[in-house]
CSV table of C-alpha atoms in Angstrom, one decimal:
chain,number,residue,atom,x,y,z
A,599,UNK,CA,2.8,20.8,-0.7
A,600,UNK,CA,4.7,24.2,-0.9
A,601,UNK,CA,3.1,27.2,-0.1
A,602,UNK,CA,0.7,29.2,-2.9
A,603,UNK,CA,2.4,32.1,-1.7
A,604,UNK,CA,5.7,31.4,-2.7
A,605,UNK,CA,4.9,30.6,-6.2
A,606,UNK,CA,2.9,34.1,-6.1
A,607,UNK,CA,6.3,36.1,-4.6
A,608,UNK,CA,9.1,34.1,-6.2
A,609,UNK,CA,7.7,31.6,-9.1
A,610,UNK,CA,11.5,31.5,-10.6
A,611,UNK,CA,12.9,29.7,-7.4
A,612,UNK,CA,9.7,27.1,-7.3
A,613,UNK,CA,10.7,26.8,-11.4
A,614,UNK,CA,14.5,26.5,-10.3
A,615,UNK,CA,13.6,24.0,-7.5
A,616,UNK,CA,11.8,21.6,-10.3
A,617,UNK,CA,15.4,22.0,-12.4
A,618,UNK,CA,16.7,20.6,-9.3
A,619,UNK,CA,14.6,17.8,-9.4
A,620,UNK,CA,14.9,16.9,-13.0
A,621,UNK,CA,11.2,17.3,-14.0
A,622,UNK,CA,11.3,19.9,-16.6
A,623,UNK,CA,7.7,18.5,-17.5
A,624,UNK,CA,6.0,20.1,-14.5
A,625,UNK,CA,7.6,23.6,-15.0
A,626,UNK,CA,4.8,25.1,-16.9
A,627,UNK,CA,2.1,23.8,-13.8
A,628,UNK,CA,4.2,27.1,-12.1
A,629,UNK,CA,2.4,29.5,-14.9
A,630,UNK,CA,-1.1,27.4,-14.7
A,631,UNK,CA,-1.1,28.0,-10.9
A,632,UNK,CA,-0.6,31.7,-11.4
A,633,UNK,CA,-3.4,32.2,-13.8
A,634,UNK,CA,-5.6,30.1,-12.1
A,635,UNK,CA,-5.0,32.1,-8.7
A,636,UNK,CA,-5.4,35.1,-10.2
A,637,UNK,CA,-9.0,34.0,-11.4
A,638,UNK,CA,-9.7,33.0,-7.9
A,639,UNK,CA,-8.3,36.1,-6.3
A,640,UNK,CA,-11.1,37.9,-8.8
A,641,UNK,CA,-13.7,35.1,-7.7
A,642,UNK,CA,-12.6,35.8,-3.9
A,643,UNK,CA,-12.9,39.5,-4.2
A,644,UNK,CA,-16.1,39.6,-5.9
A,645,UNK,CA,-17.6,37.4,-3.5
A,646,UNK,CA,-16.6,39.2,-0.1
A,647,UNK,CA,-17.7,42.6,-2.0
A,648,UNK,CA,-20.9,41.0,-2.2
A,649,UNK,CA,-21.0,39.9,0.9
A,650,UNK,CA,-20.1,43.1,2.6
A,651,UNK,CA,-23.0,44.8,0.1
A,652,UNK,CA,-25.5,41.9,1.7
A,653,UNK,CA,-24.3,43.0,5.3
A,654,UNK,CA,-25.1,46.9,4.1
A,655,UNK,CA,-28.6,46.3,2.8
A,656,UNK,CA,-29.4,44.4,5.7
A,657,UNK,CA,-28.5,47.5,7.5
A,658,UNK,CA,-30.5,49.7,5.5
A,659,UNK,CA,-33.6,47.7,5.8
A,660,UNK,CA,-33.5,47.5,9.5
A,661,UNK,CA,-32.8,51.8,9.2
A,662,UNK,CA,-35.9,52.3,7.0
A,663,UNK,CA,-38.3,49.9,8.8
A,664,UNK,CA,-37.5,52.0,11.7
A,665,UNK,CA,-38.1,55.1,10.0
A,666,UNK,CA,-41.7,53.6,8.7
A,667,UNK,CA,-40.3,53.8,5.2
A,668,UNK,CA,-40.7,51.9,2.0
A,669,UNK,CA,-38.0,48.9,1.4
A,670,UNK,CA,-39.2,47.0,-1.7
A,671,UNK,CA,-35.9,48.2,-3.8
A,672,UNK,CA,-33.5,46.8,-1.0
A,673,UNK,CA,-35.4,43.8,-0.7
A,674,UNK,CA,-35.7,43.2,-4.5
A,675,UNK,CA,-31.7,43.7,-3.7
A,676,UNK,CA,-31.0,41.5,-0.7
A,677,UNK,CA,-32.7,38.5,-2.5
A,678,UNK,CA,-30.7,38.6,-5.9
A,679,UNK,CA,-27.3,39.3,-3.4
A,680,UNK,CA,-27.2,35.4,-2.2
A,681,UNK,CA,-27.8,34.1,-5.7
A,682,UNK,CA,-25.0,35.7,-7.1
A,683,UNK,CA,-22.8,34.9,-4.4
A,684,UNK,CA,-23.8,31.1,-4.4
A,685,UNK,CA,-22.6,31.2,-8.0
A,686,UNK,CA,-19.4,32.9,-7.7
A,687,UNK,CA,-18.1,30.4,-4.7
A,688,UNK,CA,-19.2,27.7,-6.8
A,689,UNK,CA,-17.5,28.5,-9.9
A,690,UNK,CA,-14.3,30.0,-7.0
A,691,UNK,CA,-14.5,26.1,-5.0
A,692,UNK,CA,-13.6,24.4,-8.3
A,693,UNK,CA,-11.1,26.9,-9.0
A,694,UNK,CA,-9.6,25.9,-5.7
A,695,UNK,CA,-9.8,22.1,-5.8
A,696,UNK,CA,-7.9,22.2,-9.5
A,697,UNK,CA,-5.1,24.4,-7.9
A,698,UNK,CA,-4.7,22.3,-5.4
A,699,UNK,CA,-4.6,19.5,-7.6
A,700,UNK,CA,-1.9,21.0,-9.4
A,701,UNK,CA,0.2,22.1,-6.3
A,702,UNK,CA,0.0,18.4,-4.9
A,703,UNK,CA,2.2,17.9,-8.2
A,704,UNK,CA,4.5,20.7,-7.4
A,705,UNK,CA,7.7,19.2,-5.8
A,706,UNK,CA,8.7,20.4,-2.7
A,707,UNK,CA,12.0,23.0,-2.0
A,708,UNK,CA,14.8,20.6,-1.6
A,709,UNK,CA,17.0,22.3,1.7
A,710,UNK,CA,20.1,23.9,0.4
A,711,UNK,CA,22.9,21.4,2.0
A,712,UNK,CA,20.6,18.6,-0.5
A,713,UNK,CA,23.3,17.8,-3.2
A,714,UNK,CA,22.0,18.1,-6.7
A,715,UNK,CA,21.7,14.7,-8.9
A,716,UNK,CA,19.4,13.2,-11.1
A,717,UNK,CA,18.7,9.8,-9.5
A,718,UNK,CA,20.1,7.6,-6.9
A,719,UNK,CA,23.4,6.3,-8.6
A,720,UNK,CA,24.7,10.2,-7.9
A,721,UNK,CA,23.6,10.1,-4.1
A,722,UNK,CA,26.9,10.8,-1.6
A,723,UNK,CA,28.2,8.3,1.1
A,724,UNK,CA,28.0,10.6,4.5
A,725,UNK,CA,30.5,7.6,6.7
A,726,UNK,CA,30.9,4.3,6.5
A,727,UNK,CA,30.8,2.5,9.8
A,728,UNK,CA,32.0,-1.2,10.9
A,729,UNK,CA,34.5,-3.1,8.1
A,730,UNK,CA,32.7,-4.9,5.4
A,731,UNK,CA,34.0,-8.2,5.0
A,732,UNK,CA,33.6,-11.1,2.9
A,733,UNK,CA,34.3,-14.6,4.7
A,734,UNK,CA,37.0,-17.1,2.6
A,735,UNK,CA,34.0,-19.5,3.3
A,736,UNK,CA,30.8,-19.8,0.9
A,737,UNK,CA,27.9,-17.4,2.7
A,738,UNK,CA,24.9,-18.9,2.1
A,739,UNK,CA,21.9,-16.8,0.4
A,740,UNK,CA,19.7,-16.1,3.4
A,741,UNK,CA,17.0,-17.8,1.5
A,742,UNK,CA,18.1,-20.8,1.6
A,743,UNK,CA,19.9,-20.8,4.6
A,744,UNK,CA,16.6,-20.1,6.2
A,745,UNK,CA,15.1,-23.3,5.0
A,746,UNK,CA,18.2,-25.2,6.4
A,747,UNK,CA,18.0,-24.0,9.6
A,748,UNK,CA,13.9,-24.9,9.1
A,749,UNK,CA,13.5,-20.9,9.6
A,750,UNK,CA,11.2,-20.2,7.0
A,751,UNK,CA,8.7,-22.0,4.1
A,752,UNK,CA,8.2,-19.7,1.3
A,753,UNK,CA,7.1,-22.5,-1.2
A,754,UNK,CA,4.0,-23.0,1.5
A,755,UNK,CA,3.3,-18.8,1.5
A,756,UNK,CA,3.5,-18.8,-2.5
A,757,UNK,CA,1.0,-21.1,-3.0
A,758,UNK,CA,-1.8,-20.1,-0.2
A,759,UNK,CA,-0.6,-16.0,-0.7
A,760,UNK,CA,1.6,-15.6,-4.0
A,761,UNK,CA,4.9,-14.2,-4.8
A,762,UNK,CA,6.5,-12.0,-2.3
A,763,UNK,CA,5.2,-13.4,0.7
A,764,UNK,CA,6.7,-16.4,3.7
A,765,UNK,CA,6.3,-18.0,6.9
A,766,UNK,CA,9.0,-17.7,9.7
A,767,UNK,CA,9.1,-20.6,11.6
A,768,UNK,CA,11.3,-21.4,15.3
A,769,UNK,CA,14.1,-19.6,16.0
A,770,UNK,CA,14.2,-17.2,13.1
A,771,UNK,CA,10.6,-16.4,13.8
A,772,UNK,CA,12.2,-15.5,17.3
A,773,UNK,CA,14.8,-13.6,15.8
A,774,UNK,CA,12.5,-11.6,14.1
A,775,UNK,CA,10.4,-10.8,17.0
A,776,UNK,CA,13.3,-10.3,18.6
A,777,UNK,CA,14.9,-7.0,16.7
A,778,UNK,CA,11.5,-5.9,17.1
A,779,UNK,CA,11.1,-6.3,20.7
A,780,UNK,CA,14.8,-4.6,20.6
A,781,UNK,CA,13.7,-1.9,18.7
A,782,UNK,CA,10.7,-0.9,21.0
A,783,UNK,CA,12.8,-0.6,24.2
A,784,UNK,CA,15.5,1.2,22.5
A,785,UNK,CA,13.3,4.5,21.2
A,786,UNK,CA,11.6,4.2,24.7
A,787,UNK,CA,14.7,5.1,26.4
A,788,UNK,CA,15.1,7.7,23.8
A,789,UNK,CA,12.2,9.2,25.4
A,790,UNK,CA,9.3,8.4,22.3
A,791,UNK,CA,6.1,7.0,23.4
A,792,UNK,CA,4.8,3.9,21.8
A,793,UNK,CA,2.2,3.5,19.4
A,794,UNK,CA,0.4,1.0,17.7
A,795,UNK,CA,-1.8,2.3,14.8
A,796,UNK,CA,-4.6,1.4,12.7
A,797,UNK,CA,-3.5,-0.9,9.6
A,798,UNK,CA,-5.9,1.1,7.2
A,799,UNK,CA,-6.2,4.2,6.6
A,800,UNK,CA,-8.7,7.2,3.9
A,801,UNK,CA,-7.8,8.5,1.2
A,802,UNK,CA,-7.3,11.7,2.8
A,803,UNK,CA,-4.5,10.5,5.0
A,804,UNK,CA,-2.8,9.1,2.0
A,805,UNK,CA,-2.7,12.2,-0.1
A,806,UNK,CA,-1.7,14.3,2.9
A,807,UNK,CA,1.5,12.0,3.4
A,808,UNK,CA,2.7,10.9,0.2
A,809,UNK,CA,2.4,11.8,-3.5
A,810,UNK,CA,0.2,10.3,-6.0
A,811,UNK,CA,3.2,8.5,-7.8
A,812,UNK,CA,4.1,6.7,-4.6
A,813,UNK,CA,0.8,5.9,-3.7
A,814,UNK,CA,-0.1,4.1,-6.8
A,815,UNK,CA,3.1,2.4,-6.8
A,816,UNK,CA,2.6,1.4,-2.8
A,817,UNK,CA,-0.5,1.4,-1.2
A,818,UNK,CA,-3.7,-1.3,-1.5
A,819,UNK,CA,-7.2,0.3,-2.4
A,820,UNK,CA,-9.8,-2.0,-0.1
A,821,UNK,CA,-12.5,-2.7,-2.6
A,822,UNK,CA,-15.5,-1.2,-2.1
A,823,UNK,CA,-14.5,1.1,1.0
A,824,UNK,CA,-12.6,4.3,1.2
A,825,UNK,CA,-9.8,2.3,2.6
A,826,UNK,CA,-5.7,1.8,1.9
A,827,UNK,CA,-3.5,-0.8,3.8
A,828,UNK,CA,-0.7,0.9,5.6
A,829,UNK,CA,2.7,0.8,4.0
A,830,UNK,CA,4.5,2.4,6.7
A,831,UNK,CA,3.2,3.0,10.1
A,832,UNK,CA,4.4,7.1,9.5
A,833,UNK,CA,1.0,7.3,7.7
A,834,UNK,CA,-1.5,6.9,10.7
A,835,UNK,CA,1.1,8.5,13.1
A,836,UNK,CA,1.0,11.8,11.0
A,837,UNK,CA,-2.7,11.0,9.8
A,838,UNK,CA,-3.3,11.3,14.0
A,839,UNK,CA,-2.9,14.4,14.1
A,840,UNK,CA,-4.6,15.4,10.6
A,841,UNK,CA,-6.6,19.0,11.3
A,842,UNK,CA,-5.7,19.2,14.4
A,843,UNK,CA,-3.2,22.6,16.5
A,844,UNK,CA,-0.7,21.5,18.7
A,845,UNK,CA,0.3,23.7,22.4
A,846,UNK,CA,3.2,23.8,24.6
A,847,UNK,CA,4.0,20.6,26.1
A,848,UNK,CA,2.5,19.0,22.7
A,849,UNK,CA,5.7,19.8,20.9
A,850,UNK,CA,7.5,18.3,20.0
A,851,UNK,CA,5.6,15.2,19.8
A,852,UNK,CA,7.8,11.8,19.2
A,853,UNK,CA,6.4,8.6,18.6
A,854,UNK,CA,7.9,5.2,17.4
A,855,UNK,CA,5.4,3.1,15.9
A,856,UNK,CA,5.2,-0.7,15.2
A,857,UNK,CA,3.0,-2.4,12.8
A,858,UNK,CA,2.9,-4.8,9.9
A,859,UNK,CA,3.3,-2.7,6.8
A,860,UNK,CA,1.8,-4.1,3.1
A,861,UNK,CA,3.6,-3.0,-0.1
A,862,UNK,CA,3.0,-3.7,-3.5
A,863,UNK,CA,5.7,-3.2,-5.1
A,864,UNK,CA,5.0,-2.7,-8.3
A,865,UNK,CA,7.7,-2.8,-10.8
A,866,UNK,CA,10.2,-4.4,-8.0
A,867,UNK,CA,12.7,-6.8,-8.9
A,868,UNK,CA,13.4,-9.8,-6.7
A,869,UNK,CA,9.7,-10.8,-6.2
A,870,UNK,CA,10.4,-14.0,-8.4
A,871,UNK,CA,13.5,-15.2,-5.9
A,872,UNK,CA,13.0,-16.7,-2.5
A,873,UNK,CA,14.1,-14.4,0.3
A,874,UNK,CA,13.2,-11.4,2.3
A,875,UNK,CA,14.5,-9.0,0.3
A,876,UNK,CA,11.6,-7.7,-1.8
A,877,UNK,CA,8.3,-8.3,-0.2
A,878,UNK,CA,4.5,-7.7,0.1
A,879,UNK,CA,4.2,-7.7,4.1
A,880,UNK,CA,6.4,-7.3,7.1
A,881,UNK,CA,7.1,-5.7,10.2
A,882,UNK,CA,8.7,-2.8,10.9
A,883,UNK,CA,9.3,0.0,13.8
A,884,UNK,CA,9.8,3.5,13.1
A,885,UNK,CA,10.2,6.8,14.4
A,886,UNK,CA,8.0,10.3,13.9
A,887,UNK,CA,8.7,13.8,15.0
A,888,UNK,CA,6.1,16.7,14.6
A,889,UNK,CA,8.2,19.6,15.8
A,890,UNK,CA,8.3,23.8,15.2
A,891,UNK,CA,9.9,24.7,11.8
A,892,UNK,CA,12.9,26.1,13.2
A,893,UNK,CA,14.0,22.7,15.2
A,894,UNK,CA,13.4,20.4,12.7
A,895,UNK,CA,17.0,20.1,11.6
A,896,UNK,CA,18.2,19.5,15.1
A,897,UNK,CA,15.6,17.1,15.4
A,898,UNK,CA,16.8,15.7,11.9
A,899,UNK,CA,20.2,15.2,13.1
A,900,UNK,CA,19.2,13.9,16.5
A,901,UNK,CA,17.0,10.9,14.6
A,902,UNK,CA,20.1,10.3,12.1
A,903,UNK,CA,22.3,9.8,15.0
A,904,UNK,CA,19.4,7.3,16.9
A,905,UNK,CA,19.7,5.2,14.0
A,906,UNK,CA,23.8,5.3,13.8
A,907,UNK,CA,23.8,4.0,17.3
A,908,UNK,CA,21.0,1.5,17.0
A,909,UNK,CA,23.0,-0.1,13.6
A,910,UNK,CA,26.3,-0.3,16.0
A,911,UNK,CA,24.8,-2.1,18.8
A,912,UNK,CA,23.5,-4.7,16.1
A,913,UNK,CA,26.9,-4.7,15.3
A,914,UNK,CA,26.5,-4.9,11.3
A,915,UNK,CA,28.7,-3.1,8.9
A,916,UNK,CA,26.4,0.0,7.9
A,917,UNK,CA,27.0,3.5,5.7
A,918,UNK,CA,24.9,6.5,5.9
A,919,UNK,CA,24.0,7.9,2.5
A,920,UNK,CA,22.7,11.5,1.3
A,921,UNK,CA,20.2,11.7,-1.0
A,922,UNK,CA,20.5,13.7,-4.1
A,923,UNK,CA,18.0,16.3,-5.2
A,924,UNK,CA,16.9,13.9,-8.2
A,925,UNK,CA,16.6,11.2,-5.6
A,926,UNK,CA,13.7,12.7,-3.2
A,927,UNK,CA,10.0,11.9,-3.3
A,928,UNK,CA,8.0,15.2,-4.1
A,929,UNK,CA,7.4,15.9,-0.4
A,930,UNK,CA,11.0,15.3,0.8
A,931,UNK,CA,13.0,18.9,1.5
A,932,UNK,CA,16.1,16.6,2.7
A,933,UNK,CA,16.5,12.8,3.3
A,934,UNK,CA,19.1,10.2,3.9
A,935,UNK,CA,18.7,5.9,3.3
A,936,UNK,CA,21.3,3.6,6.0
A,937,UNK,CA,22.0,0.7,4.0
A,938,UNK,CA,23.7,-2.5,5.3
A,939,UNK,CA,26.5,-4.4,4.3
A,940,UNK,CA,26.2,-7.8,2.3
A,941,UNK,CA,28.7,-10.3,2.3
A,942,UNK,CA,27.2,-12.7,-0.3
A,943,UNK,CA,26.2,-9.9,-2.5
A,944,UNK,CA,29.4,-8.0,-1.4
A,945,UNK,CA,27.4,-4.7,-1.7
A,946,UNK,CA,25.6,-2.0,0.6
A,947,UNK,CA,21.6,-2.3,0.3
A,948,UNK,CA,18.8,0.1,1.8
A,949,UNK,CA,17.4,-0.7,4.9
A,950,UNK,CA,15.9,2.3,6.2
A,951,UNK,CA,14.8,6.8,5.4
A,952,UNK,CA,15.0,9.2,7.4
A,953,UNK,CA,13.3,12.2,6.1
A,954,UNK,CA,12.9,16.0,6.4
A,955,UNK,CA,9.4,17.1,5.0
A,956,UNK,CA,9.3,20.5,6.5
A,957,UNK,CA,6.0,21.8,5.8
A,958,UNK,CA,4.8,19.5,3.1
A,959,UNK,CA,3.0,16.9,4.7
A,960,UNK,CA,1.5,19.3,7.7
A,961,UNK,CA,0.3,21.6,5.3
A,962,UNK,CA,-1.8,18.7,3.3
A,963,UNK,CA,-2.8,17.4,6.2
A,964,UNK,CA,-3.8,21.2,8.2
A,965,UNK,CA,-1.4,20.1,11.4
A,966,UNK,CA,-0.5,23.7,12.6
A,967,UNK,CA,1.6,25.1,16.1
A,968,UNK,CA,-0.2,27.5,18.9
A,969,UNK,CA,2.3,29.8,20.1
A,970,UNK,CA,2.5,33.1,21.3
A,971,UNK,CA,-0.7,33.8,19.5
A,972,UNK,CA,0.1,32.7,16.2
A,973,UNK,CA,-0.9,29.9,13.9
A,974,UNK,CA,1.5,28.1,11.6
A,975,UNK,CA,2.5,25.0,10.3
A,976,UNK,CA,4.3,22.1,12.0
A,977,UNK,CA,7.2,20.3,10.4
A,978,UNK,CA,7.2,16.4,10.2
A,979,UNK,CA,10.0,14.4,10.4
A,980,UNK,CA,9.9,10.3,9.8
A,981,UNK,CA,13.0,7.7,9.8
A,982,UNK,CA,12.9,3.7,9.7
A,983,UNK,CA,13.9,2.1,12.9
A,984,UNK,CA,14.0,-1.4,11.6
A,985,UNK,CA,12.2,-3.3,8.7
A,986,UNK,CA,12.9,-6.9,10.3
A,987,UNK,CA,13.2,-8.7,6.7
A,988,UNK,CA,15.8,-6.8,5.5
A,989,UNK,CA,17.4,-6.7,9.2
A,990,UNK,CA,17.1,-10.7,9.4
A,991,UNK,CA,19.0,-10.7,5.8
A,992,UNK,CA,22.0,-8.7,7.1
A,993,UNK,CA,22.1,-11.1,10.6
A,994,UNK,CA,22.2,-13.9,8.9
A,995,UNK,CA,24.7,-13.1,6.4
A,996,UNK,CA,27.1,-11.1,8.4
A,997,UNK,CA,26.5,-13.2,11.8
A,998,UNK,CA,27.1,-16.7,9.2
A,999,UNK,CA,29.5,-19.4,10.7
A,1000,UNK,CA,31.4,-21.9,8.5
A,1001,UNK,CA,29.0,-24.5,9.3
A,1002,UNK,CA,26.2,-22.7,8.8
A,1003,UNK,CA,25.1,-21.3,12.4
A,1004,UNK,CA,24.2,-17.7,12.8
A,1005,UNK,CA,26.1,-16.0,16.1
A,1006,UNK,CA,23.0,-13.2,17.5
A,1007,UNK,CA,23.9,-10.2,18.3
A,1008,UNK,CA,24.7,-9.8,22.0
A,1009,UNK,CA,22.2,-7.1,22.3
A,1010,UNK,CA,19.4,-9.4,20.9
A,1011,UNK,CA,20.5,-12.3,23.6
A,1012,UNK,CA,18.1,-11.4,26.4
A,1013,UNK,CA,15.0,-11.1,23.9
A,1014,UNK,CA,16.0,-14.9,22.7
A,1015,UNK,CA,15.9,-16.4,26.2
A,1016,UNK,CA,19.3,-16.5,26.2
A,1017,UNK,CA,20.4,-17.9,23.4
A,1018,UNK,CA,23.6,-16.9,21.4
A,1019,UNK,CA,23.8,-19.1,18.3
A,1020,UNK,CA,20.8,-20.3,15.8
A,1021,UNK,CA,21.6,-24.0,14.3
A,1022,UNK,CA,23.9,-25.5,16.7
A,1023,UNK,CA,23.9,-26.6,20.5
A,1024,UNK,CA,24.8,-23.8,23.1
């Protein structure tokens, strides 16, 4: 959520920014927030004059008692004042909760280095790193490999869970755990501290991290309670600090979070195939960073390169790409996806975000800075370590032997026990 007082001061850069963003249907919300602040400003004024008059009768009474004197008129006075008041904040509370409605709609300014485009297919490679290459031997679909190697049953999951769910069995089960285990050791020694959050989370939390279009195309409602399955841990590591000022040694504050994470995926393609690619629940690390606004973009560039060095010592073929102004979530002022190479599909897919909100998400949430006296908002930063589905995919294509085996990455050896090759003797 942008700041009210930038649509007051300049509302033809917040109607510019929506341009950016292709959403030409949410220009005229610009104009609705105006009127409707300038109602409230009325509301506001009216009410603290009233107050102030309340504060000055009381006064007066306390005067003329002293001076033995009559005080029916002021009373008569004093005792209307809180009526009036009570109905100009309520009719001034609604006001606020429809702007705020409104500005929750209101995309967020896109940082200037953002390139514009209108949807993903115009996002910009940043660098490629490691050769993608395509073995003169068949690569099997992870899928099925999987089952070969007696990996995973996803026949067994469909029919006890439904589409878009499996089991991971022996060594790829390992694997799995594994990257994970990887992961966790690997932002320790980049100085985060480790977290393990709640798996639900309130309403609140959701709407001060996400917009309503992701949430409704995300996150499971618990029946009956004011509850949401995570679908990332970023949620209850920002949530944690939801109303809450952070001092000194406080900031920045970097966490790396494991949990399972449940998605719904609505309108996803690839829940009716096998695999790992498109699913309703997995595992997955990642990284937070609630800094001061002027360091976020150091920190930005610091988390982009944790990732580029992470995806190298896995030694799989990666690019970094930029997203496009068209391409960010509402609450996203900059943001770039690492996407992994594919032998079988000979193509790049998305593994992981990293993401600039600024502002956005501290300001929903009320997460403000101490310092020097003064009280402002934070800026949150989030970025996928590892999502272990997608990471197992890109192992076991990349890492394929002829005869089926998968080579593990050296890095991943001493989490295995040792062991350097799935699906063949040592």
């Amino acid at each position: 959520m942008i700041d009210i007082k930038l649509i007051r001061e300049s509302p033809e850069l917040v109607k510019e920014n929506i341009k950016k963003k292709f959403q030409n249907d949410k220009i005229p919300l610009v104009d609705k927030v105006l009127k409707l602040d300038e109602e409230w400003r009325k509301l506001k004024y009216q009410e603290d004059n009233l107050r102030s008059e309340r504060n000055q009768i009381s006064q007066k009474i306390n005067e003329l008692k002293k001076a033995k004197k009559d005080v029916k008129t002021e009373l008569k006075k004093a005792k209307e004042i809180p009526e009036r008041i009570e109905k100009i904040e309520e009719k001034r509370k609604k006001l606020e909760l429809e702007i705020k409605e409104i500005m929750y709609k209101i995309p967020n300014i896109v940082h200037s280095s953002v390139p514009i485009g209108k949807d993903a297919s115009e996002n910009k490679v940043i660098k490629v790193y490691g050769k993608p290459l395509v073995p003169k031997y068949e690569v099997f679909n992870h899928a099925e490999l999987a089952e070969k190697l007696n990996g995973a049953d996803f026949d067994s999951a469909r029919e006890i869970s439904g589409k878009g769910f499996y089991f991971l069995k022996g060594d790829i089960a390992l694997l799995s755990v594994a990257l994970i285990n990887y992961a966790r050791d690997y932002m320790l020694k980049k100085g985060f501290e480790y977290i393990e959050p709640p798996f639900m989370i309130r309403k609140k939390v959701v709407e001060g991290v996400m917009s309503f279009e992701e949430m409704d195309n995300m996150m499971y409602k618990i029946e009956g309670e004011d509850l949401y399955l995570i679908g990332t841990s970023e949620h209850p590591l920002i949530g944690m600090f939801i109303d809450k000022t952070l001092i000194g040694k406080n900031i920045p504050s970097k966490l790396t979070g494991f949990s399972t994470c449940f998605r719904k995926e609505v309108g996803a393609h690839g829940l009716e195939e096998k695999g790992f690619f498109r699913v309703h629940q997995f595992n997955k690390q990642e990284m937070v960073v609630i800094c001061e606004p002027e360091e976020s973009y150091k920190w930005y560039d610091e988390m982009l390169k944790i990732s580029v060095d992470f995806f190298k010592s896995l030694e799989v073929p990666f690019r970094i790409f930029e997203s496009c102004s068209g391409d960010l979530a509402d609450l996203k002022a900059k943001g770039a996806d690492i996407e992994l190479w594919s032998p079988r599909q000979k193509k790049y897919f998305e593994i992981g975000s990293l993401t600039n909100m600024e502002s956005a998400q501290a300001r929903r949430l009320n997460i403000r800075i101490e310092n020097k006296g003064q009280r402002y908002f934070a800026h949150t930063l989030n970025n996928t370590v590892i999502p272990t589905p997608r990471a197992l995919i890109a192992i076991m294509e990349n890492n394929q032997q002829k005869d089926g085996s998968i080579k593990i990455p050296k890095v991943l050896w001493p989490y295995m026990g040792g062991k350097k090759v799935i699906g063949k003797s040592q």
